[in-house]
Amino acid sequence: MQNLSDINQIKSLLSRHGFSFSKALGQNFIIDADVCPDMADAAVPNNSYGVIEIGPGIGVLTVELAKRAKKVISVELDTRLLPILDETLSDYDNVKIINSDVMKLNLHKVIEEEFAGMPVVVCANLPYYITSPIIMMLLESKLPIESVTVMVQAEAADRLCAPVGTRDAGAVTVAVNFYADAEELFFVPREAFMPSPKVDSKVMRLKVRETASFDIKNEKAFFSMVKGAFSMRRKTIMNSIPAGINTSKEKLESVLSELEISKTARIEQLTMDNLIEIYNRLT
Ligand code: SAM
């Protein structure tokens, strides 16, 4: 069995397979021996659980998840990693790799087919180029999952935890507040990766709430409004809110006046209650 945290063994494994890192796919693999066991401990409550992993890389976190869970389904986009994973995971018969873009995969179907009767969690060292879309997809698709334990760049972690209504907040912050309770678990320095990225990372755990905390008529339409408005965060809400929701300027103006919210505010200044009230009154 290989030691996937030993830099020389990793280098020899990668060179035997002629593998070169893809920056476009956010490939920074963990080489610090403590990080993956700690992450897997935080993600998997006990060995009755099913785990969805996104982006196994060479399998360093996958192995730790497989030791703690009943079954692990790992979704990897890069076909070049498949023969490497065949080798590194050969001792674990409770792991299955799905070669797919996680954003295009029907995770409801995967959970139904692979995890019958098991509680399910998600754990991943996320590819940085697509952190927020993956987290939003996991939360918005209302998967039957208990938690999402992810390593993300420090700045993205701050965004996830930021209060809605502050400059650090984004559409993903609204999604996290809407569906989950976020906690920051631990810091991971850039030197823990190969190749080493320009920034440090943090491991976060999002505990998905079983019942909704907010009363919304249509969540999909609400998040369309939120995403549209945050995509124009520098503009006033009179201009940014209509980007994602079908409304007239007159209607929006009267709703803002009813709620005593300034027309010149920016979306990042609105609280969770403001956003929900505006949406419910516009529709
Ligand atoms: N888990 C490994 C580790 O911690 O060392 C690798 C993490 S690396 C930051 C991100 C991984 O996600 C890479 O293996 C990359 O190929 C994969 N990946 C990138 N985009 C993906 C996508 N859209 N769907 C599934 N996997 C993806």
CSV table of N, CA, C and O in Angstrom, one decimal, residues 1-113:
chain,number,residue,atom,x,y,z
A,1,MET,N,0.8,-1.2,0.0
A,1,MET,CA,0.0,0.0,0.0
A,1,MET,C,0.9,1.3,0.0
A,1,MET,O,1.9,1.3,0.7
A,2,GLN,N,0.5,2.2,-0.8
A,2,GLN,CA,1.3,3.4,-0.9
A,2,GLN,C,1.0,4.4,0.2
A,2,GLN,O,-0.1,4.5,0.7
A,3,ASN,N,2.0,5.3,0.5
A,3,ASN,CA,1.7,6.4,1.4
A,3,ASN,C,1.5,7.6,0.6
A,3,ASN,O,2.4,8.2,0.0
A,4,LEU,N,0.2,8.0,0.5
A,4,LEU,CA,-0.2,9.1,-0.4
A,4,LEU,C,0.1,10.5,0.1
A,4,LEU,O,-0.2,11.5,-0.5
A,5,SER,N,0.8,10.5,1.3
A,5,SER,CA,1.2,11.8,1.8
A,5,SER,C,2.7,12.0,1.7
A,5,SER,O,3.3,13.0,2.1
A,6,ASP,N,3.4,10.9,1.2
A,6,ASP,CA,4.8,11.0,1.0
A,6,ASP,C,5.1,11.6,-0.3
A,6,ASP,O,4.8,11.0,-1.4
A,7,ILE,N,5.7,12.7,-0.3
A,7,ILE,CA,5.9,13.5,-1.6
A,7,ILE,C,6.7,12.7,-2.6
A,7,ILE,O,6.3,12.7,-3.8
A,8,ASN,N,7.7,11.9,-2.2
A,8,ASN,CA,8.5,11.1,-3.2
A,8,ASN,C,7.6,10.0,-3.8
A,8,ASN,O,7.7,9.8,-5.0
A,9,GLN,N,6.8,9.4,-2.9
A,9,GLN,CA,5.9,8.3,-3.5
A,9,GLN,C,4.8,8.9,-4.4
A,9,GLN,O,4.5,8.3,-5.5
A,10,ILE,N,4.4,10.1,-4.1
A,10,ILE,CA,3.4,10.7,-5.0
A,10,ILE,C,4.0,11.1,-6.3
A,10,ILE,O,3.5,10.8,-7.4
A,11,LYS,N,5.2,11.7,-6.2
A,11,LYS,CA,5.9,12.1,-7.5
A,11,LYS,C,6.2,10.8,-8.3
A,11,LYS,O,6.0,10.9,-9.6
A,12,SER,N,6.6,9.7,-7.7
A,12,SER,CA,6.9,8.6,-8.5
A,12,SER,C,5.6,8.0,-9.1
A,12,SER,O,5.6,7.5,-10.3
A,13,LEU,N,4.5,8.0,-8.3
A,13,LEU,CA,3.2,7.5,-8.8
A,13,LEU,C,2.8,8.3,-10.0
A,13,LEU,O,2.4,7.8,-11.1
A,14,LEU,N,2.8,9.7,-9.9
A,14,LEU,CA,2.4,10.5,-11.0
A,14,LEU,C,3.3,10.4,-12.2
A,14,LEU,O,2.7,10.4,-13.3
A,15,SER,N,4.6,10.3,-12.0
A,15,SER,CA,5.4,10.2,-13.2
A,15,SER,C,5.3,8.8,-13.9
A,15,SER,O,5.3,8.7,-15.1
A,16,ARG,N,5.0,7.7,-13.1
A,16,ARG,CA,4.8,6.4,-13.7
A,16,ARG,C,3.6,6.5,-14.6
A,16,ARG,O,3.5,5.8,-15.6
A,17,HIS,N,2.6,7.3,-14.2
A,17,HIS,CA,1.4,7.4,-15.1
A,17,HIS,C,1.4,8.6,-16.0
A,17,HIS,O,0.4,8.9,-16.7
A,18,GLY,N,2.5,9.3,-16.1
A,18,GLY,CA,2.7,10.4,-17.0
A,18,GLY,C,1.7,11.5,-16.8
A,18,GLY,O,1.3,12.2,-17.7
A,19,PHE,N,1.4,11.7,-15.5
A,19,PHE,CA,0.4,12.7,-15.1
A,19,PHE,C,1.0,14.1,-14.9
A,19,PHE,O,2.0,14.2,-14.3
A,20,SER,N,0.3,15.1,-15.5
A,20,SER,CA,0.8,16.5,-15.2
A,20,SER,C,-0.5,17.3,-14.7
A,20,SER,O,-1.6,17.0,-15.1
A,21,PHE,N,-0.2,18.2,-13.7
A,21,PHE,CA,-1.3,18.9,-13.0
A,21,PHE,C,-2.1,19.8,-14.0
A,21,PHE,O,-1.4,20.5,-14.8
A,22,SER,N,-3.4,19.9,-13.9
A,22,SER,CA,-4.2,20.8,-14.7
A,22,SER,C,-4.6,21.9,-13.8
A,22,SER,O,-5.4,21.7,-12.8
A,23,LYS,N,-4.1,23.1,-14.1
A,23,LYS,CA,-4.5,24.3,-13.3
A,23,LYS,C,-6.0,24.6,-13.5
A,23,LYS,O,-6.7,25.0,-12.6
A,24,ALA,N,-6.4,24.4,-14.8
A,24,ALA,CA,-7.8,24.7,-15.1
A,24,ALA,C,-8.8,23.9,-14.3
A,24,ALA,O,-9.9,24.3,-14.1
A,25,LEU,N,-8.4,22.7,-13.9
A,25,LEU,CA,-9.3,21.8,-13.1
A,25,LEU,C,-9.0,22.0,-11.6
A,25,LEU,O,-9.6,21.2,-10.8
A,26,GLY,N,-8.3,23.0,-11.2
A,26,GLY,CA,-8.0,23.2,-9.8
A,26,GLY,C,-7.3,22.1,-9.1
A,26,GLY,O,-7.7,21.8,-8.0
A,27,GLN,N,-6.3,21.5,-9.8
A,27,GLN,CA,-5.7,20.4,-9.2
A,27,GLN,C,-4.5,20.7,-8.3
A,27,GLN,O,-3.4,20.9,-8.7
A,28,ASN,N,-4.8,20.9,-7.0
A,28,ASN,CA,-3.8,21.0,-5.9
A,28,ASN,C,-4.1,19.9,-5.0
A,28,ASN,O,-5.1,19.9,-4.3
A,29,PHE,N,-3.1,18.9,-4.9
A,29,PHE,CA,-3.4,17.7,-4.1
A,29,PHE,C,-2.8,17.9,-2.7
A,29,PHE,O,-1.7,18.5,-2.6
A,30,ILE,N,-3.4,17.3,-1.7
A,30,ILE,CA,-3.0,17.4,-0.3
A,30,ILE,C,-1.8,16.5,-0.1
A,30,ILE,O,-1.8,15.3,-0.5
A,31,ILE,N,-0.7,17.1,0.5
A,31,ILE,CA,0.4,16.3,0.8
A,31,ILE,C,0.8,16.3,2.3
A,31,ILE,O,1.8,15.7,2.7
A,32,ASP,N,-0.1,16.9,3.1
A,32,ASP,CA,0.2,17.0,4.5
A,32,ASP,C,-0.6,15.8,5.2
A,32,ASP,O,-1.8,15.7,5.0
A,33,ALA,N,0.1,14.9,5.8
A,33,ALA,CA,-0.4,13.6,6.3
A,33,ALA,C,-1.6,13.8,7.3
A,33,ALA,O,-2.4,12.9,7.5
A,34,ASP,N,-1.7,15.0,8.0
A,34,ASP,CA,-2.7,15.1,9.1
A,34,ASP,C,-4.0,15.6,8.5
A,34,ASP,O,-5.1,15.4,9.2
A,35,VAL,N,-4.0,16.3,7.4
A,35,VAL,CA,-5.2,17.0,6.9
A,35,VAL,C,-6.4,16.1,6.6
A,35,VAL,O,-7.5,16.3,7.1
A,36,CYS,N,-6.1,15.0,5.8
A,36,CYS,CA,-7.2,14.2,5.4
A,36,CYS,C,-7.8,13.4,6.5
A,36,CYS,O,-9.1,13.3,6.6
A,37,PRO,N,-7.0,12.8,7.4
A,37,PRO,CA,-7.7,12.1,8.5
A,37,PRO,C,-8.6,13.1,9.4
A,37,PRO,O,-9.7,12.7,9.8
A,38,ASP,N,-8.1,14.3,9.6
A,38,ASP,CA,-8.9,15.2,10.4
A,38,ASP,C,-10.2,15.6,9.6
A,38,ASP,O,-11.2,15.7,10.2
A,39,MET,N,-10.1,15.8,8.3
A,39,MET,CA,-11.3,16.1,7.5
A,39,MET,C,-12.3,15.0,7.5
A,39,MET,O,-13.5,15.2,7.7
A,40,ALA,N,-11.8,13.8,7.4
A,40,ALA,CA,-12.6,12.6,7.3
A,40,ALA,C,-13.3,12.4,8.7
A,40,ALA,O,-14.5,12.1,8.8
A,41,ASP,N,-12.6,12.6,9.8
A,41,ASP,CA,-13.1,12.5,11.1
A,41,ASP,C,-14.3,13.5,11.3
A,41,ASP,O,-15.3,13.2,11.9
A,42,ALA,N,-14.1,14.7,10.8
A,42,ALA,CA,-15.1,15.8,10.9
A,42,ALA,C,-16.3,15.5,10.0
A,42,ALA,O,-17.5,15.8,10.4
A,43,ALA,N,-16.1,14.8,8.9
A,43,ALA,CA,-17.2,14.6,8.0
A,43,ALA,C,-18.1,13.4,8.2
A,43,ALA,O,-19.3,13.4,8.0
A,44,VAL,N,-17.4,12.3,8.7
A,44,VAL,CA,-18.2,11.0,8.8
A,44,VAL,C,-18.4,10.6,10.2
A,44,VAL,O,-17.5,10.3,11.0
A,45,PRO,N,-19.7,10.7,10.7
A,45,PRO,CA,-20.0,10.4,12.1
A,45,PRO,C,-19.7,9.0,12.5
A,45,PRO,O,-19.2,8.8,13.6
A,46,ASN,N,-20.0,8.0,11.6
A,46,ASN,CA,-19.7,6.6,12.0
A,46,ASN,C,-19.8,5.8,10.7
A,46,ASN,O,-20.1,6.3,9.6
A,47,ASN,N,-19.5,4.5,10.9
A,47,ASN,CA,-19.4,3.6,9.7
A,47,ASN,C,-20.7,3.1,9.1
A,47,ASN,O,-20.7,2.2,8.3
A,48,SER,N,-21.8,3.8,9.4
A,48,SER,CA,-23.1,3.4,8.8
A,48,SER,C,-23.3,4.4,7.6
A,48,SER,O,-24.3,4.3,6.9
A,49,TYR,N,-22.4,5.4,7.5
A,49,TYR,CA,-22.7,6.5,6.5
A,49,TYR,C,-22.2,6.2,5.1
A,49,TYR,O,-21.2,5.5,4.9
A,50,GLY,N,-23.0,6.8,4.1
A,50,GLY,CA,-22.5,6.9,2.7
A,50,GLY,C,-21.9,8.3,2.5
A,50,GLY,O,-22.4,9.2,3.1
A,51,VAL,N,-20.8,8.3,1.7
A,51,VAL,CA,-20.2,9.6,1.5
A,51,VAL,C,-20.1,9.9,0.0
A,51,VAL,O,-19.7,9.0,-0.8
A,52,ILE,N,-20.4,11.1,-0.4
A,52,ILE,CA,-20.1,11.6,-1.7
A,52,ILE,C,-18.9,12.4,-1.7
A,52,ILE,O,-18.9,13.4,-0.9
A,53,GLU,N,-17.8,12.1,-2.4
A,53,GLU,CA,-16.7,12.9,-2.5
A,53,GLU,C,-16.6,13.5,-3.9
A,53,GLU,O,-17.0,12.9,-4.9
A,54,ILE,N,-16.2,14.8,-3.9
A,54,ILE,CA,-16.1,15.5,-5.2
A,54,ILE,C,-14.6,15.7,-5.5
A,54,ILE,O,-13.9,16.3,-4.7
A,55,GLY,N,-14.1,15.2,-6.6
A,55,GLY,CA,-12.7,15.4,-7.0
A,55,GLY,C,-11.7,14.7,-6.1
A,55,GLY,O,-11.0,15.3,-5.3
A,56,PRO,N,-11.6,13.4,-6.3
A,56,PRO,CA,-10.7,12.6,-5.4
A,56,PRO,C,-9.2,12.8,-5.7
A,56,PRO,O,-8.3,12.5,-4.9
A,57,GLY,N,-8.9,13.4,-6.9
A,57,GLY,CA,-7.4,13.5,-7.2
A,57,GLY,C,-6.8,12.1,-7.3
A,57,GLY,O,-7.2,11.3,-8.0
A,58,ILE,N,-5.7,11.9,-6.5
A,58,ILE,CA,-5.1,10.6,-6.5
A,58,ILE,C,-5.7,9.7,-5.3
A,58,ILE,O,-5.2,8.6,-5.1
A,59,GLY,N,-6.6,10.2,-4.6
A,59,GLY,CA,-7.3,9.4,-3.6
A,59,GLY,C,-6.9,9.6,-2.2
A,59,GLY,O,-7.3,8.7,-1.3
A,60,VAL,N,-6.1,10.6,-1.9
A,60,VAL,CA,-5.6,10.7,-0.5
A,60,VAL,C,-6.7,10.9,0.5
A,60,VAL,O,-6.6,10.3,1.6
A,61,LEU,N,-7.7,11.7,0.2
A,61,LEU,CA,-8.9,11.9,1.1
A,61,LEU,C,-9.8,10.7,1.0
A,61,LEU,O,-10.4,10.2,2.0
A,62,THR,N,-9.9,10.2,-0.2
A,62,THR,CA,-10.9,9.0,-0.5
A,62,THR,C,-10.5,7.9,0.5
A,62,THR,O,-11.4,7.2,1.0
A,63,VAL,N,-9.2,7.6,0.6
A,63,VAL,CA,-8.8,6.4,1.5
A,63,VAL,C,-9.3,6.7,2.9
A,63,VAL,O,-9.8,5.7,3.5
A,64,GLU,N,-9.1,7.9,3.4
A,64,GLU,CA,-9.5,8.1,4.8
A,64,GLU,C,-11.1,8.0,4.9
A,64,GLU,O,-11.5,7.6,6.0
A,65,LEU,N,-11.8,8.5,3.9
A,65,LEU,CA,-13.3,8.4,4.0
A,65,LEU,C,-13.7,6.9,3.9
A,65,LEU,O,-14.5,6.5,4.7
A,66,ALA,N,-13.0,6.1,3.1
A,66,ALA,CA,-13.3,4.7,2.9
A,66,ALA,C,-13.1,3.9,4.2
A,66,ALA,O,-13.8,3.0,4.6
A,67,LYS,N,-12.1,4.4,5.0
A,67,LYS,CA,-11.8,3.7,6.3
A,67,LYS,C,-12.9,3.9,7.3
A,67,LYS,O,-13.1,3.2,8.2
A,68,ARG,N,-13.6,5.1,7.2
A,68,ARG,CA,-14.6,5.5,8.2
A,68,ARG,C,-16.0,5.3,7.8
A,68,ARG,O,-16.9,5.3,8.7
A,69,ALA,N,-16.3,5.1,6.5
A,69,ALA,CA,-17.7,5.1,6.0
A,69,ALA,C,-18.1,3.7,5.5
A,69,ALA,O,-17.2,2.8,5.4
A,70,LYS,N,-19.4,3.5,5.3
A,70,LYS,CA,-19.9,2.2,4.8
A,70,LYS,C,-19.5,2.2,3.3
A,70,LYS,O,-19.1,1.2,2.8
A,71,LYS,N,-19.8,3.3,2.6
A,71,LYS,CA,-19.6,3.3,1.2
A,71,LYS,C,-19.2,4.8,0.7
A,71,LYS,O,-19.7,5.7,1.3
A,72,VAL,N,-18.3,4.9,-0.2
A,72,VAL,CA,-17.9,6.2,-0.8
A,72,VAL,C,-18.1,6.2,-2.3
A,72,VAL,O,-17.7,5.3,-3.0
A,73,ILE,N,-18.8,7.2,-2.7
A,73,ILE,CA,-18.9,7.5,-4.2
A,73,ILE,C,-18.1,8.7,-4.5
A,73,ILE,O,-18.4,9.8,-3.9
A,74,SER,N,-17.1,8.6,-5.3
A,74,SER,CA,-16.2,9.7,-5.6
A,74,SER,C,-16.4,10.1,-7.1
A,74,SER,O,-16.3,9.3,-8.0
A,75,VAL,N,-16.6,11.4,-7.3
A,75,VAL,CA,-16.9,11.9,-8.6
A,75,VAL,C,-15.7,12.7,-9.1
A,75,VAL,O,-15.3,13.7,-8.6
A,76,GLU,N,-15.0,12.2,-10.2
A,76,GLU,CA,-13.8,12.8,-10.7
A,76,GLU,C,-14.0,13.1,-12.2
A,76,GLU,O,-14.4,12.2,-13.0
A,77,LEU,N,-13.7,14.3,-12.6
A,77,LEU,CA,-13.9,14.7,-14.0
A,77,LEU,C,-12.7,14.3,-14.9
A,77,LEU,O,-12.9,14.0,-16.0
A,78,ASP,N,-11.5,14.3,-14.3
A,78,ASP,CA,-10.3,14.1,-15.1
A,78,ASP,C,-10.1,12.6,-15.3
A,78,ASP,O,-9.6,11.9,-14.4
A,79,THR,N,-10.3,12.2,-16.6
A,79,THR,CA,-10.2,10.7,-17.0
A,79,THR,C,-8.7,10.2,-16.7
A,79,THR,O,-8.5,9.0,-16.4
A,80,ARG,N,-7.7,11.1,-16.8
A,80,ARG,CA,-6.3,10.7,-16.6
A,80,ARG,C,-6.1,10.2,-15.2
A,80,ARG,O,-5.1,9.5,-14.9
A,81,LEU,N,-7.0,10.5,-14.2
A,81,LEU,CA,-6.8,10.1,-12.8
A,81,LEU,C,-7.3,8.7,-12.6
A,81,LEU,O,-7.0,8.1,-11.6
A,82,LEU,N,-8.1,8.2,-13.5
A,82,LEU,CA,-8.8,6.9,-13.2
A,82,LEU,C,-7.8,5.7,-13.0
A,82,LEU,O,-8.0,5.0,-12.1
A,83,PRO,N,-6.8,5.6,-13.9
A,83,PRO,CA,-5.9,4.5,-13.6
A,83,PRO,C,-5.1,4.6,-12.4
A,83,PRO,O,-4.8,3.6,-11.7
A,84,ILE,N,-4.8,5.9,-12.0
A,84,ILE,CA,-4.1,6.1,-10.7
A,84,ILE,C,-5.0,5.7,-9.5
A,84,ILE,O,-4.6,5.0,-8.6
A,85,LEU,N,-6.3,6.1,-9.6
A,85,LEU,CA,-7.2,5.8,-8.5
A,85,LEU,C,-7.4,4.3,-8.4
A,85,LEU,O,-7.6,3.7,-7.3
A,86,ASP,N,-7.4,3.6,-9.6
A,86,ASP,CA,-7.6,2.1,-9.6
A,86,ASP,C,-6.5,1.5,-8.7
A,86,ASP,O,-6.7,0.6,-8.0
A,87,GLU,N,-5.3,2.1,-8.9
A,87,GLU,CA,-4.1,1.6,-8.1
A,87,GLU,C,-4.2,2.0,-6.6
A,87,GLU,O,-4.1,1.1,-5.8
A,88,THR,N,-4.4,3.3,-6.3
A,88,THR,CA,-4.3,3.7,-4.9
A,88,THR,C,-5.5,3.2,-4.1
A,88,THR,O,-5.4,3.2,-2.9
A,89,LEU,N,-6.6,2.9,-4.7
A,89,LEU,CA,-7.8,2.5,-4.0
A,89,LEU,C,-8.0,1.0,-4.0
A,89,LEU,O,-9.1,0.5,-3.6
A,90,SER,N,-7.1,0.3,-4.5
A,90,SER,CA,-7.3,-1.2,-4.8
A,90,SER,C,-7.5,-2.0,-3.5
A,90,SER,O,-8.2,-3.0,-3.5
A,91,ASP,N,-7.1,-1.4,-2.3
A,91,ASP,CA,-7.4,-2.2,-1.1
A,91,ASP,C,-8.8,-1.9,-0.5
A,91,ASP,O,-9.2,-2.5,0.5
A,92,TYR,N,-9.6,-1.0,-1.2
A,92,TYR,CA,-10.9,-0.6,-0.6
A,92,TYR,C,-12.0,-1.0,-1.5
A,92,TYR,O,-12.1,-0.5,-2.6
A,93,ASP,N,-12.9,-2.0,-1.1
A,93,ASP,CA,-13.9,-2.4,-2.0
A,93,ASP,C,-15.2,-1.7,-1.7
A,93,ASP,O,-16.3,-2.0,-2.3
A,94,ASN,N,-15.2,-0.7,-0.8
A,94,ASN,CA,-16.4,0.1,-0.6
A,94,ASN,C,-16.3,1.5,-1.3
A,94,ASN,O,-17.0,2.5,-0.9
A,95,VAL,N,-15.4,1.6,-2.3
A,95,VAL,CA,-15.3,2.9,-3.0
A,95,VAL,C,-15.7,2.7,-4.5
A,95,VAL,O,-15.3,1.7,-5.1
A,96,LYS,N,-16.5,3.6,-5.0
A,96,LYS,CA,-16.8,3.6,-6.5
A,96,LYS,C,-16.5,5.0,-7.0
A,96,LYS,O,-16.9,6.0,-6.5
A,97,ILE,N,-15.8,5.0,-8.2
A,97,ILE,CA,-15.5,6.2,-8.8
A,97,ILE,C,-16.5,6.5,-10.0
A,97,ILE,O,-16.7,5.5,-10.8
A,98,ILE,N,-17.1,7.7,-10.0
A,98,ILE,CA,-17.9,8.0,-11.2
A,98,ILE,C,-17.1,9.1,-11.9
A,98,ILE,O,-16.8,10.1,-11.4
A,99,ASN,N,-16.9,8.8,-13.2
A,99,ASN,CA,-16.1,9.8,-14.1
A,99,ASN,C,-17.1,10.7,-14.7
A,99,ASN,O,-17.8,10.4,-15.7
A,100,SER,N,-17.2,11.9,-14.0
A,100,SER,CA,-18.2,12.9,-14.5
A,100,SER,C,-17.9,14.3,-14.0
A,100,SER,O,-17.2,14.4,-13.0
A,101,ASP,N,-18.5,15.3,-14.6
A,101,ASP,CA,-18.5,16.6,-14.1
A,101,ASP,C,-19.6,16.6,-13.0
A,101,ASP,O,-20.8,16.4,-13.3
A,102,VAL,N,-19.3,16.9,-11.8
A,102,VAL,CA,-20.3,16.9,-10.7
A,102,VAL,C,-21.4,17.8,-11.0
A,102,VAL,O,-22.6,17.5,-10.5
A,103,MET,N,-21.2,18.9,-11.7
A,103,MET,CA,-22.3,19.8,-12.0
A,103,MET,C,-23.3,19.2,-13.0
A,103,MET,O,-24.4,19.8,-13.1
A,104,LYS,N,-22.9,18.2,-13.7
A,104,LYS,CA,-23.8,17.6,-14.7
A,104,LYS,C,-24.4,16.3,-14.2
A,104,LYS,O,-25.2,15.6,-14.9
A,105,LEU,N,-24.1,15.8,-13.0
A,105,LEU,CA,-24.5,14.5,-12.5
A,105,LEU,C,-25.8,14.7,-11.8
A,105,LEU,O,-26.0,15.6,-11.0
A,106,ASN,N,-26.7,13.7,-11.9
A,106,ASN,CA,-27.9,13.7,-11.1
A,106,ASN,C,-27.6,13.0,-9.8
A,106,ASN,O,-27.7,11.8,-9.6
A,107,LEU,N,-27.3,13.9,-8.8
A,107,LEU,CA,-26.9,13.3,-7.5
A,107,LEU,C,-28.1,12.7,-6.7
A,107,LEU,O,-27.9,11.8,-5.9
A,108,HIS,N,-29.3,13.1,-7.0
A,108,HIS,CA,-30.5,12.5,-6.4
A,108,HIS,C,-30.5,11.0,-6.8
A,108,HIS,O,-30.7,10.1,-5.9
A,109,LYS,N,-30.2,10.8,-8.1
A,109,LYS,CA,-30.3,9.4,-8.6
A,109,LYS,C,-29.1,8.6,-8.0
A,109,LYS,O,-29.3,7.4,-7.6
A,110,VAL,N,-27.9,9.2,-7.9
A,110,VAL,CA,-26.8,8.5,-7.3
A,110,VAL,C,-27.1,8.1,-5.9
A,110,VAL,O,-26.8,7.0,-5.5
A,111,ILE,N,-27.7,9.0,-5.1
A,111,ILE,CA,-28.0,8.7,-3.7
A,111,ILE,C,-29.0,7.6,-3.6
A,111,ILE,O,-28.8,6.6,-2.8
A,112,GLU,N,-30.0,7.7,-4.5
A,112,GLU,CA,-31.1,6.7,-4.4
A,112,GLU,C,-30.5,5.3,-4.8
A,112,GLU,O,-30.8,4.3,-4.1
A,113,GLU,N,-29.6,5.2,-5.8
A,113,GLU,CA,-29.1,4.0,-6.3
A,113,GLU,C,-28.0,3.4,-5.4
A,113,GLU,O,-27.9,2.2,-5.3
